[in-house]
PDB file of C-alpha atoms in Angstrom:
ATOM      1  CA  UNK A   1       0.000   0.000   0.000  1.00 80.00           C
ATOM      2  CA  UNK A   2       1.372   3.573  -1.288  1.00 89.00           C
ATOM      3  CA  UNK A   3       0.855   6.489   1.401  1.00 92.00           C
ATOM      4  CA  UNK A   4      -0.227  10.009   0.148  1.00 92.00           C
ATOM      5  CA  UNK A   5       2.561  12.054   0.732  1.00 93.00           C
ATOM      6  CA  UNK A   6       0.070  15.525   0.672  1.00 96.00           C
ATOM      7  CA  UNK A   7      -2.449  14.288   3.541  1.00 97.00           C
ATOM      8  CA  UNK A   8      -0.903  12.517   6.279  1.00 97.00           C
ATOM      9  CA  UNK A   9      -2.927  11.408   8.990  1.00 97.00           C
ATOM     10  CA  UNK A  10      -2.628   9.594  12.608  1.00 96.00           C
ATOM     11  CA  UNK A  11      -4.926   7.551  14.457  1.00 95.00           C
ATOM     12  CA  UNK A  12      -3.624   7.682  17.528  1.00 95.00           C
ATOM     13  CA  UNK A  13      -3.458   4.804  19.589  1.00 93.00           C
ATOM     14  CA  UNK A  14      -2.007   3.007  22.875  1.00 89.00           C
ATOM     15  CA  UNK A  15      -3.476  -0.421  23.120  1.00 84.00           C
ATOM     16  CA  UNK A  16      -4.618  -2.820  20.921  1.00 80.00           C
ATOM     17  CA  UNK A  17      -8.195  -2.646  18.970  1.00 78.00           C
ATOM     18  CA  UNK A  18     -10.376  -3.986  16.247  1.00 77.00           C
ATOM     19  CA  UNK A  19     -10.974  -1.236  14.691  1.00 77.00           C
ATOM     20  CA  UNK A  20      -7.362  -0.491  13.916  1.00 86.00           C
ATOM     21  CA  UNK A  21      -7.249   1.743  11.112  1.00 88.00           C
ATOM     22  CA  UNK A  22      -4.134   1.823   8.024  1.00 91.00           C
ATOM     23  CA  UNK A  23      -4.901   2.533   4.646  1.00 92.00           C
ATOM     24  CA  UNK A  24      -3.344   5.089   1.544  1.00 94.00           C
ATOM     25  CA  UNK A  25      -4.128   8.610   4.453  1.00 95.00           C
ATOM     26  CA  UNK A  26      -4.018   7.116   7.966  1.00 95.00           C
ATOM     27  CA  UNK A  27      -1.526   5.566   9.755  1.00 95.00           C
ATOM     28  CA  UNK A  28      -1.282   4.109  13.038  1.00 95.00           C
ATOM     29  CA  UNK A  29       0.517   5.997  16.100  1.00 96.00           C
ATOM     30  CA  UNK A  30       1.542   4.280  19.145  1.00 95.00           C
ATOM     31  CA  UNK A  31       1.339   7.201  22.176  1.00 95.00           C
ATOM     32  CA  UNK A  32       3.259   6.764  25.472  1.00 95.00           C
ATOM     33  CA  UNK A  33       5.472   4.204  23.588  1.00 95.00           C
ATOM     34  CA  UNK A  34       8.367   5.437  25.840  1.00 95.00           C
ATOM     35  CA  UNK A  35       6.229   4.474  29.053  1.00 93.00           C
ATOM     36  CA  UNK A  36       4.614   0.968  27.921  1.00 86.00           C
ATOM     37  CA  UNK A  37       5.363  -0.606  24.486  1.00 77.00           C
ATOM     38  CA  UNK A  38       2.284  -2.738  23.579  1.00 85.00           C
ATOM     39  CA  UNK A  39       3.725  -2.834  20.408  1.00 88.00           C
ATOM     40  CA  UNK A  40       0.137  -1.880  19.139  1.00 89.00           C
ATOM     41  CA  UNK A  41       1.672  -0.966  15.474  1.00 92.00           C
ATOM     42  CA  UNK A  42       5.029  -0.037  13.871  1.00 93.00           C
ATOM     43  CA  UNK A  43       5.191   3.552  14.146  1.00 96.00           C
ATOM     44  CA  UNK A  44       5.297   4.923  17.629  1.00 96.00           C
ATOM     45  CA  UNK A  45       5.901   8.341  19.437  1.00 97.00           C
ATOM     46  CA  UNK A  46       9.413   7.841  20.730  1.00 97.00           C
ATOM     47  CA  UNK A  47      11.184   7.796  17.186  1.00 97.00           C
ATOM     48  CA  UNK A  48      12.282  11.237  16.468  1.00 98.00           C
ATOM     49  CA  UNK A  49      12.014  14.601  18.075  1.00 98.00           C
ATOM     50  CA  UNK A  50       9.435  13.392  20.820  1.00 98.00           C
ATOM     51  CA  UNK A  51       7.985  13.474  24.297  1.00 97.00           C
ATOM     52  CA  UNK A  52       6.603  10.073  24.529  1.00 97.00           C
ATOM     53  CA  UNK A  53       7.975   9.887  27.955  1.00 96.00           C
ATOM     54  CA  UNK A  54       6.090  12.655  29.154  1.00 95.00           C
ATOM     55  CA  UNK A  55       2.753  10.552  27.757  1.00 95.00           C
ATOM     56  CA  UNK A  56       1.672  10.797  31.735  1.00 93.00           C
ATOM     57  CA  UNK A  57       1.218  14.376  31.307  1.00 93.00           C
ATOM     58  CA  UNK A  58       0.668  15.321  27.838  1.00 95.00           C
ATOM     59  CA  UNK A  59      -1.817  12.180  27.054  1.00 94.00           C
ATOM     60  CA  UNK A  60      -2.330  11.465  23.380  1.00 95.00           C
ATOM     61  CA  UNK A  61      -0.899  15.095  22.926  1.00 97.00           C
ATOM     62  CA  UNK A  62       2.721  13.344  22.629  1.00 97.00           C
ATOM     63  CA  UNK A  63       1.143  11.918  19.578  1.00 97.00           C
ATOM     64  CA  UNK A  64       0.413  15.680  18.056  1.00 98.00           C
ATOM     65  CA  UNK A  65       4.187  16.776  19.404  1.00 98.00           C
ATOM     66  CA  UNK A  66       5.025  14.028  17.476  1.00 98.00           C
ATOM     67  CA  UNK A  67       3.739  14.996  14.225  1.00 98.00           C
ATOM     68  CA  UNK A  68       4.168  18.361  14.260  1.00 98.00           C
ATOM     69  CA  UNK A  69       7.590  17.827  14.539  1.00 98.00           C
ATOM     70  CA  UNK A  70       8.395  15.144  12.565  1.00 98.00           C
ATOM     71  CA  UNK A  71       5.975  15.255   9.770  1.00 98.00           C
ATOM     72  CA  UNK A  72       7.498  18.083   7.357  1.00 95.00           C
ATOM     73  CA  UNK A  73       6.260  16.967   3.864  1.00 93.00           C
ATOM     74  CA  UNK A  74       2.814  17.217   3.858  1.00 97.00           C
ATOM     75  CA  UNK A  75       0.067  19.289   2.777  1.00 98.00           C
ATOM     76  CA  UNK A  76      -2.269  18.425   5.107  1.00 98.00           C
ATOM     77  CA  UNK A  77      -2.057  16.474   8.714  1.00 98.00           C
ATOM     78  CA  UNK A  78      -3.655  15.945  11.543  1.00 97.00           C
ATOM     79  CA  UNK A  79      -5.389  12.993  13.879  1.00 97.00           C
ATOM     80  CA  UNK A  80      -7.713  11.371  15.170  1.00 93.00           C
ATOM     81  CA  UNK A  81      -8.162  10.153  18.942  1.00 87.00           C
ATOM     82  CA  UNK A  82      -8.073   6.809  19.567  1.00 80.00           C
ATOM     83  CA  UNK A  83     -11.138   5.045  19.029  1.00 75.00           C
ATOM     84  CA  UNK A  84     -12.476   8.657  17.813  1.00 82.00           C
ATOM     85  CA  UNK A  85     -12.552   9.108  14.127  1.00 85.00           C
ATOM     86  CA  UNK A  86     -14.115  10.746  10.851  1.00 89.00           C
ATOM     87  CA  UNK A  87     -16.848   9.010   8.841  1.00 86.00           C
ATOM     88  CA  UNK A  88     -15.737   8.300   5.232  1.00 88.00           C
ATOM     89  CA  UNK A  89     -12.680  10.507   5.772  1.00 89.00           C
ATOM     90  CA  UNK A  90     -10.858   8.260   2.520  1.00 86.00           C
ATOM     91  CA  UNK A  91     -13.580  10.538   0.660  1.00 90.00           C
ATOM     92  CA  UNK A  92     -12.700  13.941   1.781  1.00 94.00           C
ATOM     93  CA  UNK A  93     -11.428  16.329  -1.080  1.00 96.00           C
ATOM     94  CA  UNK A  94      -8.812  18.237   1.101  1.00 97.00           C
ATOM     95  CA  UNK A  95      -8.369  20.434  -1.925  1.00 97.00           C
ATOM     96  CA  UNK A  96     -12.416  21.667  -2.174  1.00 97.00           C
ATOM     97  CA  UNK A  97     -12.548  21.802   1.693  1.00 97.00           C
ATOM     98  CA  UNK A  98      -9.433  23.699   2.417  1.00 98.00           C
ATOM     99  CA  UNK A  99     -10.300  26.636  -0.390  1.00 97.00           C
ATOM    100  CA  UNK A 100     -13.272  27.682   1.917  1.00 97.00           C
ATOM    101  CA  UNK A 101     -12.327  26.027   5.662  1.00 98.00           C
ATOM    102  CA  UNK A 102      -9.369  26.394   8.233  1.00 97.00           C
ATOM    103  CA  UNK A 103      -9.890  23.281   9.708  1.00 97.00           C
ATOM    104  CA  UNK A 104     -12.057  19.796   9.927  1.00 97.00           C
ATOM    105  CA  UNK A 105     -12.928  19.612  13.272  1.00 95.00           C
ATOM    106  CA  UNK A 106     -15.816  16.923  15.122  1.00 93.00           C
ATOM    107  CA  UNK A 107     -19.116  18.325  15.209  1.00 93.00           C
ATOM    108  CA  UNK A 108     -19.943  20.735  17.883  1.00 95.00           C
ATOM    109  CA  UNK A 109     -21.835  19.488  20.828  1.00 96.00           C
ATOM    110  CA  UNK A 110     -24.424  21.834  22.580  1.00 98.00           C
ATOM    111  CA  UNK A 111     -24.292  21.216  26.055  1.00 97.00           C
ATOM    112  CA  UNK A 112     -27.745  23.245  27.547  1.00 97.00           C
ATOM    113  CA  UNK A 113     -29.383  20.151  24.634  1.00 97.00           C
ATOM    114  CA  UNK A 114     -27.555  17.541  25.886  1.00 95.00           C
ATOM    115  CA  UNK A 115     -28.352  18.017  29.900  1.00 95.00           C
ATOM    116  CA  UNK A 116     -31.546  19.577  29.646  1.00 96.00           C
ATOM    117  CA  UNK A 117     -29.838  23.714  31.583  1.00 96.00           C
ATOM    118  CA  UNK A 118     -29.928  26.089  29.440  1.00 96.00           C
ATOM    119  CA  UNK A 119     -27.348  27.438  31.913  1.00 95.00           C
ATOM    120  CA  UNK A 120     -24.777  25.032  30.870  1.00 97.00           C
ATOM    121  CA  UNK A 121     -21.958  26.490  29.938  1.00 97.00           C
ATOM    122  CA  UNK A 122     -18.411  24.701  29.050  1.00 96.00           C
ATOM    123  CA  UNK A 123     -17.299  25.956  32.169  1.00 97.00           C
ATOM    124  CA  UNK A 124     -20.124  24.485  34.305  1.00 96.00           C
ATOM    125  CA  UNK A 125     -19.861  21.524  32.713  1.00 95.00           C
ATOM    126  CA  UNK A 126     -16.076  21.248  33.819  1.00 95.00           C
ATOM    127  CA  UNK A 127     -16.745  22.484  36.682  1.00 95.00           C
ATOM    128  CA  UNK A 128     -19.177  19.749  38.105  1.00 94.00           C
ATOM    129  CA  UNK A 129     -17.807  16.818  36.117  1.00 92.00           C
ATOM    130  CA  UNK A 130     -13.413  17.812  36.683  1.00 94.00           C
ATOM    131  CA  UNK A 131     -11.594  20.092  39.352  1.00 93.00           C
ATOM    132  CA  UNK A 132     -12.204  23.434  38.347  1.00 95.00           C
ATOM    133  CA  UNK A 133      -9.290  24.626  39.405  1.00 92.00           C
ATOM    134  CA  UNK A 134      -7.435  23.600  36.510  1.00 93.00           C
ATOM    135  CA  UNK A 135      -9.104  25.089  34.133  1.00 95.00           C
ATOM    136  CA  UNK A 136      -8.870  28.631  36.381  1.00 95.00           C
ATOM    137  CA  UNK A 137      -5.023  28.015  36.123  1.00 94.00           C
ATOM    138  CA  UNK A 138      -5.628  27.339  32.041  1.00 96.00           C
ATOM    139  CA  UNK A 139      -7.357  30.746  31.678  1.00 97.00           C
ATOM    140  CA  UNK A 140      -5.052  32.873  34.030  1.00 96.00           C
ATOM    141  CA  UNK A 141      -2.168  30.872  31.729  1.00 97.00           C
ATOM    142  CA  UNK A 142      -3.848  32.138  28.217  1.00 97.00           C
ATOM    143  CA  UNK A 143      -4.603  35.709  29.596  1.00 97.00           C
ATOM    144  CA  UNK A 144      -1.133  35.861  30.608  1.00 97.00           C
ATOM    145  CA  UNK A 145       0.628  34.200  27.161  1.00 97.00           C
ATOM    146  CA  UNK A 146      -2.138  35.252  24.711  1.00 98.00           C
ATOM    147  CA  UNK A 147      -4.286  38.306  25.846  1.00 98.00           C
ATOM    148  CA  UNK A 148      -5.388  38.561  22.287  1.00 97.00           C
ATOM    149  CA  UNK A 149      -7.267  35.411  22.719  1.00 97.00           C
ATOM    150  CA  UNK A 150      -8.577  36.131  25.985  1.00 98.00           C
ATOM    151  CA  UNK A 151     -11.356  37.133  24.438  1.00 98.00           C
ATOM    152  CA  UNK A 152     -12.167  34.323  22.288  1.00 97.00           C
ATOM    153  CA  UNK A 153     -11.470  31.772  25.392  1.00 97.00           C
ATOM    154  CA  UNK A 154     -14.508  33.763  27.597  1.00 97.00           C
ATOM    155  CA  UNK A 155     -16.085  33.175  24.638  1.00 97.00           C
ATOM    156  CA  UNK A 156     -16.298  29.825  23.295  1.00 96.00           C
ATOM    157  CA  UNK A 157     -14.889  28.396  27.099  1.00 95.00           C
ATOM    158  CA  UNK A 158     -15.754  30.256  30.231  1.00 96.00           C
ATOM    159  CA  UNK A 159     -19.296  31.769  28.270  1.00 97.00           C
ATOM    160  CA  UNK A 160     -19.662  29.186  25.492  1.00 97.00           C
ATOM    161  CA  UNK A 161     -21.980  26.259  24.890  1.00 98.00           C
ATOM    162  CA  UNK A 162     -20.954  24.227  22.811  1.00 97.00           C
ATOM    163  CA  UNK A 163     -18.374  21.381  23.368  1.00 95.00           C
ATOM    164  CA  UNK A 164     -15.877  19.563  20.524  1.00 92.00           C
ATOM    165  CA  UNK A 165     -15.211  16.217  22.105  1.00 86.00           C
ATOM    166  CA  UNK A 166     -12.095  14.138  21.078  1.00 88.00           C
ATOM    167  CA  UNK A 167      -8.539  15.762  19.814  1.00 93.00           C
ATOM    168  CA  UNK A 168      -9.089  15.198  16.463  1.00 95.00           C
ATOM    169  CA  UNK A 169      -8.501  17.660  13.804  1.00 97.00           C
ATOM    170  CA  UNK A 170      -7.385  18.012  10.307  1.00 98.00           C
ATOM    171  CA  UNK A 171      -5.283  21.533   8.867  1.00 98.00           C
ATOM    172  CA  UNK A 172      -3.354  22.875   6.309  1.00 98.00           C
ATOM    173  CA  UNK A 173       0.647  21.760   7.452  1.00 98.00           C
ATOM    174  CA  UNK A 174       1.402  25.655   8.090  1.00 98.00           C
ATOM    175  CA  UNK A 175      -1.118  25.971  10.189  1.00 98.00           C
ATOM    176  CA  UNK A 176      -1.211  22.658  12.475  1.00 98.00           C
ATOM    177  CA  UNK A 177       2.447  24.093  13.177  1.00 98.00           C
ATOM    178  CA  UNK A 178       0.906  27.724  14.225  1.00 98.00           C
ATOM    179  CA  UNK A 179      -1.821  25.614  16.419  1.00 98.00           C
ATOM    180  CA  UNK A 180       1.161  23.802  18.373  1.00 98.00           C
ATOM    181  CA  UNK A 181       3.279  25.847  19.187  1.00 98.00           C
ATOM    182  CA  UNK A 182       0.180  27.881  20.746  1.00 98.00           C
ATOM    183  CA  UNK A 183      -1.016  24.608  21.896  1.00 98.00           C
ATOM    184  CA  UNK A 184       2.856  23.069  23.846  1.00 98.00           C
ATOM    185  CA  UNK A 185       3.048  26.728  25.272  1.00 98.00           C
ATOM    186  CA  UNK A 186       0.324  26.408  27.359  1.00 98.00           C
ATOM    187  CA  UNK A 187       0.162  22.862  28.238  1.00 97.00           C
ATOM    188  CA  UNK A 188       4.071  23.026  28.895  1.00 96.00           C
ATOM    189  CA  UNK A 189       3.312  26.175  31.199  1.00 96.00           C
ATOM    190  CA  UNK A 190       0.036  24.464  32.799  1.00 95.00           C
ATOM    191  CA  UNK A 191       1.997  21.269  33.804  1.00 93.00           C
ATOM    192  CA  UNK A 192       4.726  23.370  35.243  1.00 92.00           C
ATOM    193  CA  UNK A 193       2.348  25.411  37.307  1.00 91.00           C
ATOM    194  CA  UNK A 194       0.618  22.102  38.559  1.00 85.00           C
ATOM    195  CA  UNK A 195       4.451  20.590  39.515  1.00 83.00           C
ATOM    196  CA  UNK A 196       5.045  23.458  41.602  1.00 80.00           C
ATOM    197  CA  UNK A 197       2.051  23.213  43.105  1.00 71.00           C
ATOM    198  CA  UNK A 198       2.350  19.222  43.842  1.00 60.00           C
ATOM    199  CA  UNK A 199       6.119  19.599  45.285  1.00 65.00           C
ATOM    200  CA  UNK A 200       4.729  22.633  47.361  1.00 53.00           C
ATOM    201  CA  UNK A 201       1.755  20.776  48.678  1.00 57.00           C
ATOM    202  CA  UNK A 202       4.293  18.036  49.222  1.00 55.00           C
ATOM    203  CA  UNK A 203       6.757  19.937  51.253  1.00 64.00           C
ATOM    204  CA  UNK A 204       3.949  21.483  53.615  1.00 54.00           C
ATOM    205  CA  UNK A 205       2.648  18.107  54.444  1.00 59.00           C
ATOM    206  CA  UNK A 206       5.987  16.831  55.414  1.00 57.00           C
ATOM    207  CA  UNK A 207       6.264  20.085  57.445  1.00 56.00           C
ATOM    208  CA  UNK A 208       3.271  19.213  58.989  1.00 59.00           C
ATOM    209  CA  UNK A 209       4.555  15.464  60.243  1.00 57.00           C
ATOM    210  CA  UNK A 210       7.548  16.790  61.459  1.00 49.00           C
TER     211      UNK A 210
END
């Protein structure tokens, strides 16, 4: 089988499945490979310039470092999430949908539908269902990095009510490089914040025993 060198795609992965997809656009890609090798196919996310090791942190996003980085040639790129994918993607015409789209995203998700509270923003939703307190330290991050987009994250994220489940996204190569490096900025300044915060809650319990 002959891969398209213009659209490369990943379906990320980190155990084994049925539903295994690799054909002409999508390959397989083995996240966390550094951590646990199950050997789930042969390409894997601690070949090249990676951060497989950090998999425990960055989740399937070692799988995006990883092509970002490493995939140079193509036209278009981009992933799906594990068992995540798009419907009769092998029909797409990248060419029509790029002349009048930035990106192929999952369709949105409206939240006040789904649980019945027209109240329900993204922020609620996190709020009751994760700690909120990470995405407080995500917002303070982007006001502080990008104030430009502060705007657009009250928006769509602290005011917004829609959702896009799953990390899966297909753009132009130019601009999948513009999202990461936006995209490893923050996450590499959230985890750093949440460290600190770990060693310091660390270091007053042990004051505490003492």
């Amino acid at each position: 089988m002959e891969k398209r060198k213009d659209v490369q795609l990943f379906m990320l992965c980190d155990h084994h499945v049925d539903y295994l997809i690799d054909n002409e656009i999508i390959t397989p890609l083995e996240c966390g490979a550094d951590i646990k090798d199950n050997n789930v196919c042969e390409l894997k996310d601690n070949t090249g310039d990676n951060i497989s090791a950090l998999n425990e942190f960055y989740l399937e996003n070692t799988g995006v470092y990883w092509i970002w980085k490493n995939i140079k040639d193509a036209k278009y790129k981009g992933q799906t999430q594990y068992r995540r994918q798009f419907k009769h993607i092998e029909l797409y015409d990248f060419e029509k949908i790029f002349e009048k789209y930035d990106a192929v995203v999952p369709e949105p998700l409206n939240l006040p539908h789904i649980f019945g509270d027209p109240n329900c923003t993204l922020e609620f939703h996190y709020k009751v269902s994760h700690n909120i307190k990470d995405l407080l330290i995500l917002e303070e991050i982007i006001r502080d990095l990008y104030p430009d987009y502060y705007e657009d994250y009250c928006k769509y994220i602290k005011n917004g009510f829609n959702i896009i489940y799953s990390n899966g996204f297909i753009m132009k190569s130019n601009d999948y490089d513009k999202y990461c490096e936006m995209l490893f900025s923050i996450l590499d300044e959230y985890i750093y914040i949440s460290l600190i915060s770990v060693l310091y809650m660390l270091q007053k319990s042990k004051k505490k025993q003492v």
